[in-house]
């Protein structure tokens, strides 16, 4: 097949701006040569064109190309209940989330929800997601089927619990193990799917359920692990009462043997210093979900304490406690919350926001060698942000004075409406209506100011 040379203004963060002041890489008139879904050359368009006259050029003028977003905490069954405002976590679960999650026992309903969910991801430019699944095995089988049909990369698993939710959402350790094993054998490593062992949270998972999860991870050592931790003060207190023999919330997972390099713990708002030391020692990731933390009033994420302790941090939208799939909005909200923390906050630059919504997520999933930036050898997972004509964002981008200011404008003003094209492994998985059928965009020059 003839390689494709994508011509675009592009930005990416091949390293972390938290440790590298030069992490943001910018190409004003950039070229990405893609062959068989992989980036084989990355740099200046004119130079790449001269070296590769045979390549088909796809001109992405008038916008900005970023690596596909990586959402590390998002609930598939909750897409239709986004917007349940005004309640703290445990009330919101009881009144909004769990009644909807119970409806996924109906596989026809679950399939429709899966379609809504996957469409929400791709039309927002999210190309990889660590997905919190359903409590029903049937709903997970069809989720993986639908995910394969969209072409997105998903890491997902059956959610297991055996207390304090609703009867229809409860399972047993034996069934949790058997259904998890069947799903892993059918889906883990198949196409772009991977499996995540997923107890809902220690509040709803007995030691027996956590042990069943650990048995799966021993048997299949390359699967992922995800759950919730330290989201809400009432939740933390309840977990403490349910596990009198554990040191703290993290210890409930640690004692079961569930923590490691591929463990992602969502929220981590009320985490103690001891827990942070242990999270760093296990190389776990904290998935920060700022819109959800704000919507449910869960608290202000202590990013500085995580970074000082050496805990890796990524970003998640936490749909439906969060307010939508846009990782641009999520990045902006992360920025807001650090601003509000004053001296206790970390001043986030546009480069930090880009890193948190792309490369940091790839690292959380141990997929940094495949995705997360535009380096040679990476899969071509990308989102082309091109605001509609006449939009405010278009006016903003036309007047920015640096690449960093352009990136700031994208996070401050960008929405789903600005996502024009999305690729995963070189396959176009979303195309905004106005670009359908056209091989190249309008003739505008790339939009980055020098
Ligand atoms: Zn969640």
XYZ file of C-alpha atoms and ligand atoms in Angstrom:
451
model
C 0.000 0.000 0.000
C 1.190 3.529 -0.712
C 2.109 5.355 2.485
C 0.134 8.463 3.411
C 1.856 11.709 4.305
C -0.367 13.765 6.622
C 0.391 17.473 6.379
C -0.673 19.399 9.459
C 0.310 21.738 12.220
C 0.873 19.226 14.984
C 1.868 19.116 18.632
C 2.681 16.266 20.983
C 4.457 15.510 24.260
C 6.838 12.545 23.861
C 7.994 13.131 27.465
C 6.395 14.518 30.625
C 6.309 18.287 31.133
C 6.339 17.558 34.884
C 9.979 16.482 34.534
C 11.060 17.924 31.159
C 10.716 21.640 30.386
C 11.115 20.870 26.668
C 8.393 18.226 26.537
C 6.109 20.035 24.090
C 7.133 19.327 20.492
C 5.629 21.512 17.788
C 5.696 21.337 13.989
C 4.234 24.403 12.289
C 4.050 22.758 8.868
C 4.491 19.181 9.928
C 4.468 15.864 8.172
C 3.648 12.415 9.523
C 4.388 9.547 7.173
C 2.085 6.641 7.924
C 2.493 3.148 6.531
C 0.381 0.191 7.626
C -1.132 2.307 10.421
C 2.250 3.196 11.923
C 4.210 6.440 11.881
C 7.389 5.767 9.912
C 8.696 9.350 9.772
C 7.803 12.493 11.710
C 8.969 16.050 11.116
C 8.917 18.932 8.683
C 6.478 18.438 5.781
C 8.620 19.872 2.997
C 11.603 17.683 3.892
C 9.479 14.570 4.248
C 7.737 15.278 0.944
C 11.071 15.551 -0.868
C 12.162 12.196 0.503
C 8.823 10.464 -0.142
C 7.500 11.646 -3.492
C 5.429 8.459 -3.872
C 3.354 9.066 -0.720
C -0.257 10.194 -0.964
C -0.550 13.593 0.731
C -3.495 14.325 2.997
C -3.637 18.027 3.674
C -5.035 18.905 7.099
C -4.826 22.678 6.836
C -6.635 25.162 9.024
C -6.564 23.105 12.216
C -4.281 21.337 14.659
C -3.446 17.645 14.798
C -2.928 16.092 18.251
C -2.332 12.494 19.362
C -5.646 10.728 20.028
C -6.909 11.330 23.543
C -6.581 8.616 26.181
C -9.389 8.572 28.770
C -8.359 6.446 31.757
C -11.661 6.388 33.644
C -15.057 6.325 31.945
C -18.149 4.185 32.652
C -19.819 2.550 29.667
C -23.242 1.983 31.330
C -23.559 5.631 32.391
C -23.610 7.517 29.089
C -27.353 8.163 29.234
C -27.410 9.465 32.804
C -24.785 12.201 32.465
C -26.013 15.323 34.224
C -27.307 13.990 37.546
C -26.156 17.046 39.449
C -26.743 18.029 43.051
C -25.857 14.813 44.915
C -22.768 13.470 46.644
C -21.308 10.154 45.455
C -23.273 7.544 47.413
C -26.660 9.252 46.867
C -25.873 9.740 43.183
C -24.979 6.045 42.834
C -28.233 4.971 44.465
C -30.522 7.359 42.626
C -28.851 7.863 39.222
C -26.153 5.382 38.344
C -27.172 2.009 39.763
C -30.788 1.950 38.482
C -29.422 2.580 34.975
C -26.652 -0.015 35.402
C -29.302 -2.591 36.344
C -31.059 -1.977 32.998
C -28.034 -3.444 31.178
C -29.215 -6.938 32.102
C -31.344 -6.468 28.978
C -28.832 -7.098 26.187
C -30.771 -5.135 23.555
C -30.719 -2.126 25.862
C -27.044 -2.721 26.674
C -26.130 -2.795 22.973
C -27.834 0.527 22.345
C -26.009 2.014 25.342
C -22.676 0.606 24.102
C -23.231 2.277 20.733
C -24.032 5.630 22.364
C -20.984 5.295 24.584
C -18.485 4.369 21.870
C -19.801 7.101 19.607
C -19.333 9.580 22.468
C -15.677 8.595 22.753
C -14.756 8.735 19.095
C -16.604 11.922 18.178
C -14.686 13.624 20.989
C -11.330 12.420 19.693
C -10.746 9.744 22.333
C -8.961 6.859 20.649
C -8.083 4.744 23.698
C -10.117 4.321 26.873
C -9.861 2.395 30.107
C -13.535 1.593 30.352
C -15.372 0.718 33.531
C -17.722 -1.968 32.309
C -21.075 -3.438 33.231
C -21.973 -5.885 35.996
C -23.443 -8.237 33.352
C -21.316 -10.612 31.301
C -23.669 -10.426 28.319
C -23.333 -6.644 28.289
C -19.527 -7.015 28.281
C -19.432 -9.485 25.397
C -21.459 -7.155 23.246
C -19.434 -4.161 24.415
C -16.261 -5.760 23.069
C -18.075 -6.639 19.837
C -19.240 -3.056 19.363
C -15.824 -1.652 20.312
C -14.176 -3.837 17.668
C -16.659 -2.538 15.109
C -15.749 1.100 15.882
C -11.998 0.449 15.753
C -11.292 2.127 19.108
C -8.712 0.796 21.555
C -10.440 -0.273 24.750
C -9.261 -1.756 28.014
C -12.371 -2.969 29.814
C -13.769 -5.634 32.059
C -16.710 -7.042 33.936
C -17.480 -4.994 37.063
C -17.873 -7.202 40.123
C -19.488 -6.564 43.510
C -21.246 -8.642 46.139
C -22.703 -6.175 48.625
C -24.306 -2.779 49.248
C -25.443 -2.040 45.680
C -28.700 -3.603 44.395
C -29.364 -7.341 44.438
C -29.405 -7.633 40.648
C -25.884 -6.141 40.467
C -24.383 -8.586 42.958
C -22.405 -11.682 42.045
C -20.389 -14.275 43.963
C -16.614 -14.801 44.066
C -17.024 -18.071 42.110
C -19.084 -16.453 39.361
C -16.860 -13.348 39.267
C -13.881 -15.600 38.621
C -15.591 -17.833 36.060
C -17.127 -14.990 34.049
C -13.925 -12.953 34.207
C -11.903 -15.899 32.940
C -14.294 -16.506 30.050
C -14.166 -12.845 29.028
C -10.356 -12.689 29.253
C -9.993 -15.811 27.122
C -12.372 -14.473 24.533
C -11.297 -10.818 24.338
C -7.963 -9.956 25.956
C -5.419 -9.115 23.267
C -7.927 -9.686 20.470
C -7.674 -6.852 17.942
C -7.540 -3.582 19.891
C -9.201 -4.947 23.042
C -7.557 -5.606 26.374
C -9.031 -6.765 29.657
C -9.149 -4.972 33.012
C -10.063 -6.828 36.201
C -12.576 -4.466 37.803
C -14.036 -4.735 41.307
C -16.372 -1.724 41.559
C -14.793 -0.471 44.801
C -13.947 -1.953 48.175
C -17.219 -0.642 49.576
C -19.148 -3.100 47.404
C -16.531 -5.872 47.220
C -15.932 -8.383 49.988
C -12.529 -9.921 50.549
C -13.851 -12.956 48.660
C -14.513 -10.859 45.545
C -11.108 -9.179 45.779
C -9.479 -12.615 46.085
C -11.347 -13.803 42.982
C -9.971 -10.744 41.145
C -6.464 -11.557 42.364
C -6.820 -15.148 41.136
C -7.553 -13.854 37.625
C -4.528 -11.568 37.734
C -2.271 -14.398 38.836
C -3.554 -16.610 36.057
C -3.387 -13.855 33.412
C -0.482 -11.633 34.515
C -0.673 -9.172 31.611
C -4.267 -8.035 32.196
C -4.971 -4.634 33.722
C -6.562 -3.712 37.040
C -8.845 -0.782 37.742
C -11.112 0.381 40.531
C -12.026 3.465 42.571
C -10.199 4.869 45.584
C -10.656 7.677 48.122
C -13.275 9.562 46.129
C -15.645 10.783 48.833
C -15.246 11.149 52.631
C -18.356 9.084 53.473
C -17.197 6.336 51.133
C -13.720 6.330 52.711
C -15.213 6.090 56.212
C -17.489 3.196 55.188
C -14.590 1.259 53.658
C -12.643 1.750 56.874
C -15.527 0.202 58.851
C -15.908 -2.688 56.384
C -12.207 -3.601 56.495
C -11.181 -3.229 60.174
C -8.025 -5.236 59.519
C -6.764 -2.956 56.744
C -4.523 0.062 57.260
C -6.492 2.223 54.825
C -8.411 2.123 51.518
C -5.369 1.302 49.389
C -4.465 -1.528 51.725
C -7.747 -3.313 50.907
C -6.496 -3.738 47.328
C -2.859 -4.198 48.315
C -3.548 -7.088 50.709
C -5.422 -8.886 47.956
C -2.404 -8.507 45.650
C -4.152 -6.283 43.111
C -1.635 -3.457 42.760
C 1.040 -3.161 40.090
C 2.302 -1.317 37.033
C -1.001 -1.838 35.199
C -3.244 -0.738 38.090
C -5.251 2.453 37.621
C -7.114 3.837 40.637
C -9.719 6.480 39.910
C -10.056 9.708 41.937
C -7.556 9.464 44.825
C -8.879 12.721 46.288
C -8.586 11.886 50.007
C -5.462 9.736 49.831
C -3.086 9.659 52.803
C 0.678 10.043 52.658
C 1.119 6.357 53.454
C -1.104 5.413 50.556
C 0.811 7.692 48.178
C 4.114 6.080 49.159
C 2.625 2.648 48.478
C 1.028 3.694 45.174
C 4.423 4.929 44.005
C 6.126 1.742 45.209
C 3.645 -0.366 43.191
C 3.924 1.981 40.137
C 0.142 2.487 40.166
C -1.586 5.341 38.385
C -4.091 7.760 39.897
C -6.743 8.675 37.316
C -7.764 12.255 38.081
C -11.384 13.061 37.166
C -11.822 16.787 37.791
C -15.287 17.304 36.248
C -16.718 14.430 38.288
C -14.960 15.607 41.454
C -16.565 19.006 40.929
C -20.022 17.737 39.935
C -20.302 15.378 42.918
C -18.493 17.764 45.268
C -15.943 15.040 46.011
C -13.041 17.400 46.647
C -9.934 19.042 45.214
C -7.392 16.583 43.822
C -4.011 16.936 45.581
C -1.910 16.782 42.421
C 1.159 18.266 44.093
C 1.201 15.555 46.774
C 0.874 12.833 44.123
C 3.736 14.271 42.071
C 5.937 14.796 45.124
C 5.359 11.183 46.138
C 6.234 10.002 42.627
C 2.735 8.718 41.776
C 1.900 8.708 38.082
C -1.246 10.721 37.250
C -3.498 10.498 34.204
C -6.895 11.961 33.330
C -10.391 10.473 33.146
C -13.775 11.949 32.299
C -15.628 9.622 34.680
C -18.786 9.705 32.564
C -21.497 9.732 33.989
C -20.325 11.280 37.336
C -18.361 13.511 34.973
C -20.133 15.756 32.527
C -19.125 14.476 29.095
C -16.476 12.772 26.957
C -14.365 15.778 25.997
C -10.788 15.425 27.193
C -10.330 19.107 26.279
C -12.937 20.036 28.880
C -11.419 17.581 31.353
C -7.982 19.140 30.904
C -9.429 22.610 31.390
C -11.204 21.529 34.576
C -7.951 20.015 35.888
C -6.331 23.383 35.259
C -9.183 25.240 37.034
C -8.937 23.077 40.134
C -5.195 23.547 40.478
C -5.694 27.287 40.094
C -8.299 27.271 42.865
C -5.895 25.453 45.187
C -3.631 28.522 45.162
C -0.222 27.774 46.650
C -1.295 24.166 47.198
C -1.982 23.686 43.497
C 0.275 22.885 40.561
C 0.206 25.613 37.896
C -0.610 23.603 34.770
C 0.626 24.832 31.385
C -1.012 23.915 28.053
C 1.767 21.322 27.586
C 0.742 19.677 30.874
C -2.867 19.490 29.700
C -1.842 17.874 26.416
C 0.399 15.389 28.196
C -2.281 14.499 30.765
C -4.858 13.848 28.059
C -2.592 11.797 25.761
C 0.816 10.400 26.709
C 0.099 10.150 30.481
C -2.863 7.889 29.714
C -0.752 5.713 27.420
C 1.778 5.355 30.258
C -1.002 4.495 32.727
C -2.015 1.621 30.461
C 1.595 0.542 29.821
C 0.986 1.302 26.133
C 3.540 4.134 25.817
C 5.521 2.149 23.238
C 2.480 1.971 20.927
C 0.495 5.185 21.424
C 0.450 8.573 23.169
C 2.603 10.717 20.872
C 3.676 11.101 17.247
C 7.096 9.468 17.563
C 8.370 7.105 14.870
C 7.108 3.578 15.488
C 3.889 4.693 17.187
C 0.477 3.853 15.808
C -1.167 6.719 13.959
C -3.813 7.521 16.575
C -4.744 11.155 16.046
C -7.417 13.788 16.382
C -7.669 16.671 13.959
C -9.226 19.668 15.671
C -10.615 22.064 13.149
C -13.226 24.515 14.375
C -16.279 25.056 12.183
C -16.239 28.197 10.082
C -17.552 31.187 11.960
C -17.023 29.648 15.385
C -15.493 31.550 18.276
C -12.650 29.047 18.489
C -11.770 29.745 14.861
C -11.493 33.432 15.725
C -9.343 32.616 18.756
C -6.973 30.348 16.809
C -6.531 32.957 14.086
C -4.997 35.354 16.599
C -2.786 33.300 18.907
C 0.847 34.349 19.075
C 2.553 31.083 19.978
C 2.009 27.359 19.724
C 1.470 27.238 23.472
C -1.226 29.922 23.193
C -2.874 27.908 20.408
C -2.915 24.875 22.662
C -4.346 26.939 25.523
C -7.086 28.216 23.200
C -7.948 24.638 22.175
C -8.348 23.555 25.819
C -10.209 26.719 26.826
C -12.568 26.842 23.858
C -12.558 23.431 22.161
C -15.567 21.095 22.220
C -16.900 18.036 20.426
C -17.986 20.384 17.622
C -14.331 21.081 16.777
C -13.338 17.449 16.270
C -13.130 16.992 12.502
C -11.389 13.664 11.942
C -10.124 10.884 14.199
C -7.809 7.973 13.389
C -6.832 4.812 15.243
C -3.919 2.818 13.844
C -4.312 4.740 10.587
C -8.010 3.847 10.247
C -10.327 6.827 10.164
C -12.893 6.127 12.895
C -14.737 9.443 12.857
C -15.266 12.070 10.183
C -17.339 15.208 10.700
C -20.096 15.474 8.110
C -18.570 18.344 6.141
C -15.334 16.392 5.527
C -16.926 13.143 4.413
C -15.899 12.143 0.925
C -13.094 14.699 0.677
C -9.502 13.496 0.546
C -8.106 16.816 1.680
C -9.337 19.792 3.608
C -9.522 23.378 2.454
C -6.374 25.018 1.262
C -5.705 27.060 4.401
C -2.167 26.898 5.745
C -1.604 25.086 9.037
C -2.877 27.279 11.844
C 0.011 27.434 14.343
C 1.652 30.791 14.873
C 5.423 30.692 15.031
Zn -15.937 6.055 38.325
